[in-house]
Amino acid sequence: MNQRQHSAIAENLQQVRERIASSAALCERSPEEITLLAVSKTKPASAIEEAITAGQLAFGENYVQEGVEKVAAFSNHQPPLVWHFIGPLQSNKSRLVAENFDWCHTLDRLKIAQRLNEQRPKDKAPLQVLIQVNISDEQSKSGISLAEVPQLAADIAAMPHLMLRGLMAIPAAETDYDSQLAVFRQMTEAFNSLKLSYPQIDTLSMGMTDDMPAAIAAGSTMVRIGTAIFGARDYSA
Ligand SMILES: *Cc1c(COP(=O)(O)O)cnc(C)c1O
């Protein structure tokens, strides 16, 4: 690990924090309302270490096995890291998520919710969960429609080992700000109405490297940023 790489991730993180602050200021929000999740999928533990040194403690992973290995590698860290599972979840992998992660952003089926609830170790805090909404991406099989949210929310709210914290979305890629904003605003509307029924709901997970300012303008409380922190991902290996 050379010094230049070290400072690159620290500098990137600083720039992302500044962009969060300036996006928040534009819509008169406080930057403290927005949690930065560092998406470390495909990146080595050394990159995570650099981010930790720069003050980052919340990380997002997409692949169960890779994520579990990283959770284990940093399990003795103080203060503890907070691990978010943000990838598609198959039921045969639910136990690993229930046992290792603090959050799951991609809940979109009753069956998986039931499994996570049963498999969550009883000596741990409830698994913090978000319902994934398929807000605009017709190609994607992940996420439920807005119309299906109230029923799944009610089912999850009755499960003692899950804590429903809000909603998550990965909209279809749009390059212009106004189109991004219009989609994110539909999520905010659904989030606000869900909050009326469930007072513990406080998390709207939306915004990635290419659409973060629009997500913040629409009301995101958690942005999931990979590329802008860790650089482009290499899937060729
Ligand atoms: C990869 C990924 C991200 C991060 O995307 P970037 O464009 O690299 O910031 C965020 N959320 C999810 C669900 C992802 O899979």
JSON list of C-alpha atoms and ligand atoms in Angstrom, two decimals:
[
{"chain": "A", "resi": 1, "resn": "MET", "atom": "CA", "xyz": [0.00, 0.00, 0.00]},
{"chain": "A", "resi": 2, "resn": "ASN", "atom": "CA", "xyz": [1.72, 3.18, -1.04]},
{"chain": "A", "resi": 3, "resn": "GLN", "atom": "CA", "xyz": [1.10, 6.65, 0.26]},
{"chain": "A", "resi": 4, "resn": "ARG", "atom": "CA", "xyz": [-0.48, 7.91, -2.96]},
{"chain": "A", "resi": 5, "resn": "GLN", "atom": "CA", "xyz": [-3.21, 5.29, -2.93]},
{"chain": "A", "resi": 6, "resn": "HIS", "atom": "CA", "xyz": [-3.81, 5.98, 0.70]},
{"chain": "A", "resi": 7, "resn": "SER", "atom": "CA", "xyz": [-4.42, 9.65, 0.16]},
{"chain": "A", "resi": 8, "resn": "ALA", "atom": "CA", "xyz": [-6.55, 9.03, -2.97]},
{"chain": "A", "resi": 9, "resn": "ILE", "atom": "CA", "xyz": [-9.35, 7.31, -1.03]},
{"chain": "A", "resi": 10, "resn": "ALA", "atom": "CA", "xyz": [-9.12, 9.83, 1.80]},
{"chain": "A", "resi": 11, "resn": "GLU", "atom": "CA", "xyz": [-9.27, 12.69, -0.67]},
{"chain": "A", "resi": 12, "resn": "ASN", "atom": "CA", "xyz": [-12.15, 11.12, -2.57]},
{"chain": "A", "resi": 13, "resn": "LEU", "atom": "CA", "xyz": [-14.08, 10.68, 0.65]},
{"chain": "A", "resi": 14, "resn": "GLN", "atom": "CA", "xyz": [-13.48, 14.29, 1.56]},
{"chain": "A", "resi": 15, "resn": "GLN", "atom": "CA", "xyz": [-14.76, 15.39, -1.86]},
{"chain": "A", "resi": 16, "resn": "VAL", "atom": "CA", "xyz": [-17.87, 13.23, -1.56]},
{"chain": "A", "resi": 17, "resn": "ARG", "atom": "CA", "xyz": [-18.58, 14.68, 1.87]},
{"chain": "A", "resi": 18, "resn": "GLU", "atom": "CA", "xyz": [-18.24, 18.16, 0.42]},
{"chain": "A", "resi": 19, "resn": "ARG", "atom": "CA", "xyz": [-20.61, 17.28, -2.42]},
{"chain": "A", "resi": 20, "resn": "ILE", "atom": "CA", "xyz": [-23.14, 15.96, 0.08]},
{"chain": "A", "resi": 21, "resn": "ALA", "atom": "CA", "xyz": [-22.85, 19.20, 2.02]},
{"chain": "A", "resi": 22, "resn": "SER", "atom": "CA", "xyz": [-23.23, 21.41, -1.04]},
{"chain": "A", "resi": 23, "resn": "SER", "atom": "CA", "xyz": [-26.17, 19.36, -2.40]},
{"chain": "A", "resi": 24, "resn": "ALA", "atom": "CA", "xyz": [-27.84, 19.61, 1.00]},
{"chain": "A", "resi": 25, "resn": "ALA", "atom": "CA", "xyz": [-27.20, 23.34, 1.25]},
{"chain": "A", "resi": 26, "resn": "LEU", "atom": "CA", "xyz": [-28.85, 23.90, -2.14]},
{"chain": "A", "resi": 27, "resn": "CYS", "atom": "CA", "xyz": [-32.13, 22.57, -0.80]},
{"chain": "A", "resi": 28, "resn": "GLU", "atom": "CA", "xyz": [-31.69, 23.93, 2.72]},
{"chain": "A", "resi": 29, "resn": "ARG", "atom": "CA", "xyz": [-31.16, 20.56, 4.30]},
{"chain": "A", "resi": 30, "resn": "SER", "atom": "CA", "xyz": [-28.59, 19.80, 6.97]},
{"chain": "A", "resi": 31, "resn": "PRO", "atom": "CA", "xyz": [-25.79, 17.46, 5.82]},
{"chain": "A", "resi": 32, "resn": "GLU", "atom": "CA", "xyz": [-26.19, 15.56, 9.10]},
{"chain": "A", "resi": 33, "resn": "GLU", "atom": "CA", "xyz": [-29.51, 14.23, 7.78]},
{"chain": "A", "resi": 34, "resn": "ILE", "atom": "CA", "xyz": [-27.64, 12.29, 5.12]},
{"chain": "A", "resi": 35, "resn": "THR", "atom": "CA", "xyz": [-25.61, 9.17, 5.95]},
{"chain": "A", "resi": 36, "resn": "LEU", "atom": "CA", "xyz": [-22.80, 8.26, 3.58]},
{"chain": "A", "resi": 37, "resn": "LEU", "atom": "CA", "xyz": [-22.55, 4.55, 2.86]},
{"chain": "A", "resi": 38, "resn": "ALA", "atom": "CA", "xyz": [-19.23, 3.58, 1.25]},
{"chain": "A", "resi": 39, "resn": "VAL", "atom": "CA", "xyz": [-19.92, 0.82, -1.28]},
{"chain": "A", "resi": 40, "resn": "SER", "atom": "CA", "xyz": [-16.83, -1.37, -1.18]},
{"chain": "A", "resi": 41, "resn": "LYS", "atom": "CA", "xyz": [-17.94, -4.27, -3.40]},
{"chain": "A", "resi": 42, "resn": "THR", "atom": "CA", "xyz": [-15.07, -5.82, -5.41]},
{"chain": "A", "resi": 43, "resn": "LYS", "atom": "CA", "xyz": [-12.56, -3.69, -3.48]},
{"chain": "A", "resi": 44, "resn": "PRO", "atom": "CA", "xyz": [-9.91, -5.23, -1.22]},
{"chain": "A", "resi": 45, "resn": "ALA", "atom": "CA", "xyz": [-9.80, -4.98, 2.56]},
{"chain": "A", "resi": 46, "resn": "SER", "atom": "CA", "xyz": [-6.88, -2.57, 2.18]},
{"chain": "A", "resi": 47, "resn": "ALA", "atom": "CA", "xyz": [-9.18, -0.05, 0.48]},
{"chain": "A", "resi": 48, "resn": "ILE", "atom": "CA", "xyz": [-11.67, -0.39, 3.32]},
{"chain": "A", "resi": 49, "resn": "GLU", "atom": "CA", "xyz": [-8.84, 0.20, 5.78]},
{"chain": "A", "resi": 50, "resn": "GLU", "atom": "CA", "xyz": [-7.95, 3.44, 4.02]},
{"chain": "A", "resi": 51, "resn": "ALA", "atom": "CA", "xyz": [-11.54, 4.60, 4.22]},
{"chain": "A", "resi": 52, "resn": "ILE", "atom": "CA", "xyz": [-11.68, 3.73, 7.92]},
{"chain": "A", "resi": 53, "resn": "THR", "atom": "CA", "xyz": [-8.52, 5.75, 8.52]},
{"chain": "A", "resi": 54, "resn": "ALA", "atom": "CA", "xyz": [-10.32, 8.65, 6.85]},
{"chain": "A", "resi": 55, "resn": "GLY", "atom": "CA", "xyz": [-13.20, 8.30, 9.32]},
{"chain": "A", "resi": 56, "resn": "GLN", "atom": "CA", "xyz": [-15.68, 6.12, 7.37]},
{"chain": "A", "resi": 57, "resn": "LEU", "atom": "CA", "xyz": [-17.44, 3.41, 9.42]},
{"chain": "A", "resi": 58, "resn": "ALA", "atom": "CA", "xyz": [-20.51, 2.40, 7.32]},
{"chain": "A", "resi": 59, "resn": "PHE", "atom": "CA", "xyz": [-19.92, 0.10, 4.35]},
{"chain": "A", "resi": 60, "resn": "GLY", "atom": "CA", "xyz": [-22.15, -1.49, 1.72]},
{"chain": "A", "resi": 61, "resn": "GLU", "atom": "CA", "xyz": [-21.54, -4.87, 0.06]},
{"chain": "A", "resi": 62, "resn": "ASN", "atom": "CA", "xyz": [-23.44, -6.57, -2.79]},
{"chain": "A", "resi": 63, "resn": "TYR", "atom": "CA", "xyz": [-22.15, -10.13, -2.80]},
{"chain": "A", "resi": 64, "resn": "VAL", "atom": "CA", "xyz": [-22.89, -12.29, 0.23]},
{"chain": "A", "resi": 65, "resn": "GLN", "atom": "CA", "xyz": [-19.69, -14.33, 0.36]},
{"chain": "A", "resi": 66, "resn": "GLU", "atom": "CA", "xyz": [-17.39, -11.39, -0.29]},
{"chain": "A", "resi": 67, "resn": "GLY", "atom": "CA", "xyz": [-19.26, -9.31, 2.26]},
{"chain": "A", "resi": 68, "resn": "VAL", "atom": "CA", "xyz": [-19.11, -11.99, 4.95]},
{"chain": "A", "resi": 69, "resn": "GLU", "atom": "CA", "xyz": [-15.34, -12.27, 4.53]},
{"chain": "A", "resi": 70, "resn": "LYS", "atom": "CA", "xyz": [-14.93, -8.53, 4.96]},
{"chain": "A", "resi": 71, "resn": "VAL", "atom": "CA", "xyz": [-17.22, -8.45, 7.99]},
{"chain": "A", "resi": 72, "resn": "ALA", "atom": "CA", "xyz": [-15.04, -11.16, 9.57]},
{"chain": "A", "resi": 73, "resn": "ALA", "atom": "CA", "xyz": [-11.80, -9.37, 8.66]},
{"chain": "A", "resi": 74, "resn": "PHE", "atom": "CA", "xyz": [-12.90, -6.23, 10.53]},
{"chain": "A", "resi": 75, "resn": "SER", "atom": "CA", "xyz": [-14.92, -7.85, 13.32]},
{"chain": "A", "resi": 76, "resn": "ASN", "atom": "CA", "xyz": [-12.61, -6.60, 16.08]},
{"chain": "A", "resi": 77, "resn": "HIS", "atom": "CA", "xyz": [-12.51, -3.03, 14.89]},
{"chain": "A", "resi": 78, "resn": "GLN", "atom": "CA", "xyz": [-13.28, -0.33, 17.43]},
{"chain": "A", "resi": 79, "resn": "PRO", "atom": "CA", "xyz": [-15.54, 1.50, 17.04]},
{"chain": "A", "resi": 80, "resn": "PRO", "atom": "CA", "xyz": [-17.47, -1.30, 15.29]},
{"chain": "A", "resi": 81, "resn": "LEU", "atom": "CA", "xyz": [-18.10, -0.93, 11.58]},
{"chain": "A", "resi": 82, "resn": "VAL", "atom": "CA", "xyz": [-21.69, -0.99, 10.30]},
{"chain": "A", "resi": 83, "resn": "TRP", "atom": "CA", "xyz": [-22.25, -3.40, 7.42]},
{"chain": "A", "resi": 84, "resn": "HIS", "atom": "CA", "xyz": [-25.10, -2.97, 4.94]},
{"chain": "A", "resi": 85, "resn": "PHE", "atom": "CA", "xyz": [-26.10, -5.70, 2.52]},
{"chain": "A", "resi": 86, "resn": "ILE", "atom": "CA", "xyz": [-27.25, -3.93, -0.66]},
{"chain": "A", "resi": 87, "resn": "GLY", "atom": "CA", "xyz": [-27.21, -6.70, -3.28]},
{"chain": "A", "resi": 88, "resn": "PRO", "atom": "CA", "xyz": [-29.91, -9.03, -4.59]},
{"chain": "A", "resi": 89, "resn": "LEU", "atom": "CA", "xyz": [-30.69, -11.66, -1.95]},
{"chain": "A", "resi": 90, "resn": "GLN", "atom": "CA", "xyz": [-31.51, -15.29, -2.76]},
{"chain": "A", "resi": 91, "resn": "SER", "atom": "CA", "xyz": [-33.21, -17.29, -0.06]},
{"chain": "A", "resi": 92, "resn": "ASN", "atom": "CA", "xyz": [-30.37, -19.82, 0.15]},
{"chain": "A", "resi": 93, "resn": "LYS", "atom": "CA", "xyz": [-28.03, -16.97, 1.20]},
{"chain": "A", "resi": 94, "resn": "SER", "atom": "CA", "xyz": [-30.36, -15.34, 3.70]},
{"chain": "A", "resi": 95, "resn": "ARG", "atom": "CA", "xyz": [-28.78, -17.01, 6.75]},
{"chain": "A", "resi": 96, "resn": "LEU", "atom": "CA", "xyz": [-25.37, -15.50, 6.01]},
{"chain": "A", "resi": 97, "resn": "VAL", "atom": "CA", "xyz": [-26.94, -12.05, 5.75]},
{"chain": "A", "resi": 98, "resn": "ALA", "atom": "CA", "xyz": [-28.99, -12.53, 8.93]},
{"chain": "A", "resi": 99, "resn": "GLU", "atom": "CA", "xyz": [-25.93, -13.67, 10.87]},
{"chain": "A", "resi": 100, "resn": "ASN", "atom": "CA", "xyz": [-23.35, -11.20, 9.61]},
{"chain": "A", "resi": 101, "resn": "PHE", "atom": "CA", "xyz": [-24.83, -7.91, 8.48]},
{"chain": "A", "resi": 102, "resn": "ASP", "atom": "CA", "xyz": [-26.38, -5.04, 10.44]},
{"chain": "A", "resi": 103, "resn": "TRP", "atom": "CA", "xyz": [-28.66, -3.85, 7.64]},
{"chain": "A", "resi": 104, "resn": "CYS", "atom": "CA", "xyz": [-30.33, -5.28, 4.53]},
{"chain": "A", "resi": 105, "resn": "HIS", "atom": "CA", "xyz": [-31.53, -2.78, 1.89]},
{"chain": "A", "resi": 106, "resn": "THR", "atom": "CA", "xyz": [-33.00, -5.20, -0.61]},
{"chain": "A", "resi": 107, "resn": "LEU", "atom": "CA", "xyz": [-35.94, -6.86, 1.04]},
{"chain": "A", "resi": 108, "resn": "ASP", "atom": "CA", "xyz": [-38.67, -7.38, -1.55]},
{"chain": "A", "resi": 109, "resn": "ARG", "atom": "CA", "xyz": [-40.37, -10.66, -0.64]},
{"chain": "A", "resi": 110, "resn": "LEU", "atom": "CA", "xyz": [-42.28, -11.96, 2.36]},
{"chain": "A", "resi": 111, "resn": "LYS", "atom": "CA", "xyz": [-40.52, -15.31, 2.18]},
{"chain": "A", "resi": 112, "resn": "ILE", "atom": "CA", "xyz": [-37.08, -13.76, 2.55]},
{"chain": "A", "resi": 113, "resn": "ALA", "atom": "CA", "xyz": [-38.30, -11.50, 5.35]},
{"chain": "A", "resi": 114, "resn": "GLN", "atom": "CA", "xyz": [-39.57, -14.57, 7.22]},
{"chain": "A", "resi": 115, "resn": "ARG", "atom": "CA", "xyz": [-36.27, -16.36, 6.74]},
{"chain": "A", "resi": 116, "resn": "LEU", "atom": "CA", "xyz": [-34.20, -13.37, 7.90]},
{"chain": "A", "resi": 117, "resn": "ASN", "atom": "CA", "xyz": [-36.46, -12.98, 10.93]},
{"chain": "A", "resi": 118, "resn": "GLU", "atom": "CA", "xyz": [-36.03, -16.65, 11.88]},
{"chain": "A", "resi": 119, "resn": "GLN", "atom": "CA", "xyz": [-32.31, -16.73, 11.15]},
{"chain": "A", "resi": 120, "resn": "ARG", "atom": "CA", "xyz": [-31.30, -13.51, 12.89]},
{"chain": "A", "resi": 121, "resn": "PRO", "atom": "CA", "xyz": [-29.28, -14.53, 15.98]},
{"chain": "A", "resi": 122, "resn": "LYS", "atom": "CA", "xyz": [-31.33, -13.75, 19.08]},
{"chain": "A", "resi": 123, "resn": "ASP", "atom": "CA", "xyz": [-28.37, -12.21, 20.90]},
{"chain": "A", "resi": 124, "resn": "LYS", "atom": "CA", "xyz": [-28.00, -9.56, 18.20]},
{"chain": "A", "resi": 125, "resn": "ALA", "atom": "CA", "xyz": [-29.98, -6.39, 17.67]},
{"chain": "A", "resi": 126, "resn": "PRO", "atom": "CA", "xyz": [-32.78, -6.85, 15.11]},
{"chain": "A", "resi": 127, "resn": "LEU", "atom": "CA", "xyz": [-31.63, -6.75, 11.50]},
{"chain": "A", "resi": 128, "resn": "GLN", "atom": "CA", "xyz": [-32.33, -3.23, 10.20]},
{"chain": "A", "resi": 129, "resn": "VAL", "atom": "CA", "xyz": [-34.20, -3.57, 6.92]},
{"chain": "A", "resi": 130, "resn": "LEU", "atom": "CA", "xyz": [-35.36, -1.47, 3.99]},
{"chain": "A", "resi": 131, "resn": "ILE", "atom": "CA", "xyz": [-37.96, -2.47, 1.43]},
{"chain": "A", "resi": 132, "resn": "GLN", "atom": "CA", "xyz": [-36.59, -2.23, -2.10]},
{"chain": "A", "resi": 133, "resn": "VAL", "atom": "CA", "xyz": [-38.96, -0.51, -4.52]},
{"chain": "A", "resi": 134, "resn": "ASN", "atom": "CA", "xyz": [-38.69, -0.97, -8.27]},
{"chain": "A", "resi": 135, "resn": "ILE", "atom": "CA", "xyz": [-39.46, 2.63, -9.06]},
{"chain": "A", "resi": 136, "resn": "SER", "atom": "CA", "xyz": [-38.48, 2.89, -12.73]},
{"chain": "A", "resi": 137, "resn": "ASP", "atom": "CA", "xyz": [-36.36, 0.00, -13.93]},
{"chain": "A", "resi": 138, "resn": "GLU", "atom": "CA", "xyz": [-38.56, -2.34, -15.92]},
{"chain": "A", "resi": 139, "resn": "GLN", "atom": "CA", "xyz": [-35.54, -4.51, -16.76]},
{"chain": "A", "resi": 140, "resn": "SER", "atom": "CA", "xyz": [-34.84, -5.28, -13.13]},
{"chain": "A", "resi": 141, "resn": "LYS", "atom": "CA", "xyz": [-36.41, -8.19, -11.30]},
{"chain": "A", "resi": 142, "resn": "SER", "atom": "CA", "xyz": [-35.52, -6.66, -7.93]},
{"chain": "A", "resi": 143, "resn": "GLY", "atom": "CA", "xyz": [-37.90, -4.58, -5.88]},
{"chain": "A", "resi": 144, "resn": "ILE", "atom": "CA", "xyz": [-41.68, -4.37, -5.54]},
{"chain": "A", "resi": 145, "resn": "SER", "atom": "CA", "xyz": [-44.11, -1.79, -6.85]},
{"chain": "A", "resi": 146, "resn": "LEU", "atom": "CA", "xyz": [-45.17, 1.13, -4.67]},
{"chain": "A", "resi": 147, "resn": "ALA", "atom": "CA", "xyz": [-48.64, -0.39, -4.46]},
{"chain": "A", "resi": 148, "resn": "GLU", "atom": "CA", "xyz": [-47.22, -3.50, -2.77]},
{"chain": "A", "resi": 149, "resn": "VAL", "atom": "CA", "xyz": [-45.25, -1.60, -0.11]},
{"chain": "A", "resi": 150, "resn": "PRO", "atom": "CA", "xyz": [-47.97, -1.23, 2.59]},
{"chain": "A", "resi": 151, "resn": "GLN", "atom": "CA", "xyz": [-48.63, -4.98, 2.81]},
{"chain": "A", "resi": 152, "resn": "LEU", "atom": "CA", "xyz": [-44.97, -6.00, 2.99]},
{"chain": "A", "resi": 153, "resn": "ALA", "atom": "CA", "xyz": [-44.32, -3.21, 5.51]},
{"chain": "A", "resi": 154, "resn": "ALA", "atom": "CA", "xyz": [-47.12, -4.49, 7.74]},
{"chain": "A", "resi": 155, "resn": "ASP", "atom": "CA", "xyz": [-45.77, -8.04, 7.53]},
{"chain": "A", "resi": 156, "resn": "ILE", "atom": "CA", "xyz": [-42.23, -6.95, 8.40]},
{"chain": "A", "resi": 157, "resn": "ALA", "atom": "CA", "xyz": [-43.35, -4.67, 11.20]},
{"chain": "A", "resi": 158, "resn": "ALA", "atom": "CA", "xyz": [-44.81, -7.71, 12.98]},
{"chain": "A", "resi": 159, "resn": "MET", "atom": "CA", "xyz": [-41.47, -9.58, 12.94]},
{"chain": "A", "resi": 160, "resn": "PRO", "atom": "CA", "xyz": [-39.54, -9.24, 16.21]},
{"chain": "A", "resi": 161, "resn": "HIS", "atom": "CA", "xyz": [-36.05, -9.79, 14.79]},
{"chain": "A", "resi": 162, "resn": "LEU", "atom": "CA", "xyz": [-36.38, -7.32, 11.93]},
{"chain": "A", "resi": 163, "resn": "MET", "atom": "CA", "xyz": [-36.62, -3.56, 12.31]},
{"chain": "A", "resi": 164, "resn": "LEU", "atom": "CA", "xyz": [-38.23, -1.80, 9.37]},
{"chain": "A", "resi": 165, "resn": "ARG", "atom": "CA", "xyz": [-36.33, 1.46, 8.81]},
{"chain": "A", "resi": 166, "resn": "GLY", "atom": "CA", "xyz": [-37.58, 2.60, 5.40]},
{"chain": "A", "resi": 167, "resn": "LEU", "atom": "CA", "xyz": [-37.24, 2.28, 1.65]},
{"chain": "A", "resi": 168, "resn": "MET", "atom": "CA", "xyz": [-34.51, 1.82, -0.93]},
{"chain": "A", "resi": 169, "resn": "ALA", "atom": "CA", "xyz": [-34.43, 2.25, -4.71]},
{"chain": "A", "resi": 170, "resn": "ILE", "atom": "CA", "xyz": [-32.03, 1.85, -7.62]},
{"chain": "A", "resi": 171, "resn": "PRO", "atom": "CA", "xyz": [-33.73, 3.78, -10.44]},
{"chain": "A", "resi": 172, "resn": "ALA", "atom": "CA", "xyz": [-32.94, 3.10, -14.07]},
{"chain": "A", "resi": 173, "resn": "ALA", "atom": "CA", "xyz": [-29.94, 5.21, -15.11]},
{"chain": "A", "resi": 174, "resn": "GLU", "atom": "CA", "xyz": [-30.97, 8.68, -16.31]},
{"chain": "A", "resi": 175, "resn": "THR", "atom": "CA", "xyz": [-28.41, 11.28, -17.24]},
{"chain": "A", "resi": 176, "resn": "ASP", "atom": "CA", "xyz": [-30.40, 14.44, -16.73]},
{"chain": "A", "resi": 177, "resn": "TYR", "atom": "CA", "xyz": [-31.02, 15.89, -13.32]},
{"chain": "A", "resi": 178, "resn": "ASP", "atom": "CA", "xyz": [-34.72, 16.68, -13.76]},
{"chain": "A", "resi": 179, "resn": "SER", "atom": "CA", "xyz": [-35.61, 13.13, -14.77]},
{"chain": "A", "resi": 180, "resn": "GLN", "atom": "CA", "xyz": [-33.62, 11.77, -11.82]},
{"chain": "A", "resi": 181, "resn": "LEU", "atom": "CA", "xyz": [-35.37, 14.18, -9.48]},
{"chain": "A", "resi": 182, "resn": "ALA", "atom": "CA", "xyz": [-38.85, 13.27, -10.72]},
{"chain": "A", "resi": 183, "resn": "VAL", "atom": "CA", "xyz": [-38.25, 9.57, -10.02]},
{"chain": "A", "resi": 184, "resn": "PHE", "atom": "CA", "xyz": [-36.69, 10.16, -6.61]},
{"chain": "A", "resi": 185, "resn": "ARG", "atom": "CA", "xyz": [-39.61, 12.37, -5.61]},
{"chain": "A", "resi": 186, "resn": "GLN", "atom": "CA", "xyz": [-42.02, 9.46, -6.04]},
{"chain": "A", "resi": 187, "resn": "MET", "atom": "CA", "xyz": [-39.91, 7.56, -3.53]},
{"chain": "A", "resi": 188, "resn": "THR", "atom": "CA", "xyz": [-39.99, 10.46, -1.08]},
{"chain": "A", "resi": 189, "resn": "GLU", "atom": "CA", "xyz": [-43.76, 10.61, -1.30]},
{"chain": "A", "resi": 190, "resn": "ALA", "atom": "CA", "xyz": [-44.05, 6.89, -0.51]},
{"chain": "A", "resi": 191, "resn": "PHE", "atom": "CA", "xyz": [-41.50, 7.26, 2.30]},
{"chain": "A", "resi": 192, "resn": "ASN", "atom": "CA", "xyz": [-43.43, 10.11, 3.89]},
{"chain": "A", "resi": 193, "resn": "SER", "atom": "CA", "xyz": [-46.69, 8.23, 3.80]},
{"chain": "A", "resi": 194, "resn": "LEU", "atom": "CA", "xyz": [-45.10, 5.10, 5.29]},
{"chain": "A", "resi": 195, "resn": "LYS", "atom": "CA", "xyz": [-43.70, 7.21, 8.14]},
{"chain": "A", "resi": 196, "resn": "LEU", "atom": "CA", "xyz": [-47.25, 8.12, 9.14]},
{"chain": "A", "resi": 197, "resn": "SER", "atom": "CA", "xyz": [-47.91, 4.46, 10.00]},
{"chain": "A", "resi": 198, "resn": "TYR", "atom": "CA", "xyz": [-44.50, 3.52, 11.41]},
{"chain": "A", "resi": 199, "resn": "PRO", "atom": "CA", "xyz": [-42.77, 6.09, 13.62]},
{"chain": "A", "resi": 200, "resn": "GLN", "atom": "CA", "xyz": [-39.42, 4.24, 13.57]},
{"chain": "A", "resi": 201, "resn": "ILE", "atom": "CA", "xyz": [-39.05, 4.79, 9.82]},
{"chain": "A", "resi": 202, "resn": "ASP", "atom": "CA", "xyz": [-36.24, 7.23, 9.15]},
{"chain": "A", "resi": 203, "resn": "THR", "atom": "CA", "xyz": [-34.21, 5.94, 6.21]},
{"chain": "A", "resi": 204, "resn": "LEU", "atom": "CA", "xyz": [-34.63, 6.59, 2.50]},
{"chain": "A", "resi": 205, "resn": "SER", "atom": "CA", "xyz": [-31.71, 4.91, 0.74]},
{"chain": "A", "resi": 206, "resn": "MET", "atom": "CA", "xyz": [-31.19, 6.41, -2.70]},
{"chain": "A", "resi": 207, "resn": "GLY", "atom": "CA", "xyz": [-28.45, 8.15, -4.64]},
{"chain": "A", "resi": 208, "resn": "MET", "atom": "CA", "xyz": [-25.28, 6.69, -6.16]},
{"chain": "A", "resi": 209, "resn": "THR", "atom": "CA", "xyz": [-22.21, 8.31, -7.73]},
{"chain": "A", "resi": 210, "resn": "ASP", "atom": "CA", "xyz": [-24.08, 9.52, -10.84]},
{"chain": "A", "resi": 211, "resn": "ASP", "atom": "CA", "xyz": [-27.34, 10.69, -9.30]},
{"chain": "A", "resi": 212, "resn": "MET", "atom": "CA", "xyz": [-26.48, 11.76, -5.76]},
{"chain": "A", "resi": 213, "resn": "PRO", "atom": "CA", "xyz": [-27.35, 15.48, -5.99]},
{"chain": "A", "resi": 214, "resn": "ALA", "atom": "CA", "xyz": [-30.86, 14.77, -7.30]},
{"chain": "A", "resi": 215, "resn": "ALA", "atom": "CA", "xyz": [-31.41, 12.10, -4.64]},
{"chain": "A", "resi": 216, "resn": "ILE", "atom": "CA", "xyz": [-30.44, 14.54, -1.90]},
{"chain": "A", "resi": 217, "resn": "ALA", "atom": "CA", "xyz": [-32.63, 17.27, -3.36]},
{"chain": "A", "resi": 218, "resn": "ALA", "atom": "CA", "xyz": [-35.56, 14.85, -3.33]},
{"chain": "A", "resi": 219, "resn": "GLY", "atom": "CA", "xyz": [-34.99, 13.87, 0.31]},
{"chain": "A", "resi": 220, "resn": "SER", "atom": "CA", "xyz": [-32.58, 10.93, 0.47]},
{"chain": "A", "resi": 221, "resn": "THR", "atom": "CA", "xyz": [-31.27, 10.19, 3.97]},
{"chain": "A", "resi": 222, "resn": "MET", "atom": "CA", "xyz": [-28.66, 7.62, 2.90]},
{"chain": "A", "resi": 223, "resn": "VAL", "atom": "CA", "xyz": [-26.51, 7.74, -0.22]},
{"chain": "A", "resi": 224, "resn": "ARG", "atom": "CA", "xyz": [-24.65, 4.65, -1.44]},
{"chain": "A", "resi": 225, "resn": "ILE", "atom": "CA", "xyz": [-21.41, 5.73, -3.07]},
{"chain": "A", "resi": 226, "resn": "GLY", "atom": "CA", "xyz": [-18.83, 3.38, -4.60]},
{"chain": "A", "resi": 227, "resn": "THR", "atom": "CA", "xyz": [-17.04, 4.73, -7.66]},
{"chain": "A", "resi": 228, "resn": "ALA", "atom": "CA", "xyz": [-16.53, 8.28, -6.38]},
{"chain": "A", "resi": 229, "resn": "ILE", "atom": "CA", "xyz": [-14.80, 6.91, -3.26]},
{"chain": "A", "resi": 230, "resn": "PHE", "atom": "CA", "xyz": [-12.93, 3.80, -4.42]},
{"chain": "A", "resi": 231, "resn": "GLY", "atom": "CA", "xyz": [-12.58, 4.42, -8.16]},
{"chain": "A", "resi": 232, "resn": "ALA", "atom": "CA", "xyz": [-14.00, 2.34, -11.02]},
{"chain": "A", "resi": 233, "resn": "ARG", "atom": "CA", "xyz": [-14.62, -1.33, -10.34]},
{"chain": "A", "resi": 234, "resn": "ASP", "atom": "CA", "xyz": [-12.78, -4.05, -12.24]},
{"chain": "A", "resi": 235, "resn": "TYR", "atom": "CA", "xyz": [-14.97, -7.07, -12.96]},
{"chain": "A", "resi": 236, "resn": "SER", "atom": "CA", "xyz": [-12.46, -8.75, -15.29]},
{"chain": "A", "resi": 237, "resn": "ALA", "atom": "CA", "xyz": [-10.60, -10.67, -12.56]},
{"chain": "B", "resi": 1, "resn": "LIG", "atom": "C1", "xyz": [-22.68, -0.65, -6.81]},
{"chain": "B", "resi": 1, "resn": "LIG", "atom": "C2", "xyz": [-23.84, -0.06, -6.10]},
{"chain": "B", "resi": 1, "resn": "LIG", "atom": "C3", "xyz": [-23.79, 1.25, -5.61]},
{"chain": "B", "resi": 1, "resn": "LIG", "atom": "C4", "xyz": [-22.62, 2.20, -5.84]},
{"chain": "B", "resi": 1, "resn": "LIG", "atom": "O1", "xyz": [-22.62, 2.64, -7.16]},
{"chain": "B", "resi": 1, "resn": "LIG", "atom": "P1", "xyz": [-21.60, 3.77, -7.69]},
{"chain": "B", "resi": 1, "resn": "LIG", "atom": "O2", "xyz": [-22.20, 4.21, -8.96]},
{"chain": "B", "resi": 1, "resn": "LIG", "atom": "O3", "xyz": [-20.28, 3.10, -7.86]},
{"chain": "B", "resi": 1, "resn": "LIG", "atom": "O4", "xyz": [-21.55, 4.84, -6.67]},
{"chain": "B", "resi": 1, "resn": "LIG", "atom": "C5", "xyz": [-24.88, 1.72, -4.89]},
{"chain": "B", "resi": 1, "resn": "LIG", "atom": "N1", "xyz": [-25.96, 0.94, -4.66]},
{"chain": "B", "resi": 1, "resn": "LIG", "atom": "C6", "xyz": [-26.04, -0.32, -5.11]},
{"chain": "B", "resi": 1, "resn": "LIG", "atom": "C7", "xyz": [-27.25, -1.11, -4.82]},
{"chain": "B", "resi": 1, "resn": "LIG", "atom": "C8", "xyz": [-24.99, -0.85, -5.86]},
{"chain": "B", "resi": 1, "resn": "LIG", "atom": "O5", "xyz": [-25.11, -2.10, -6.33]}
]
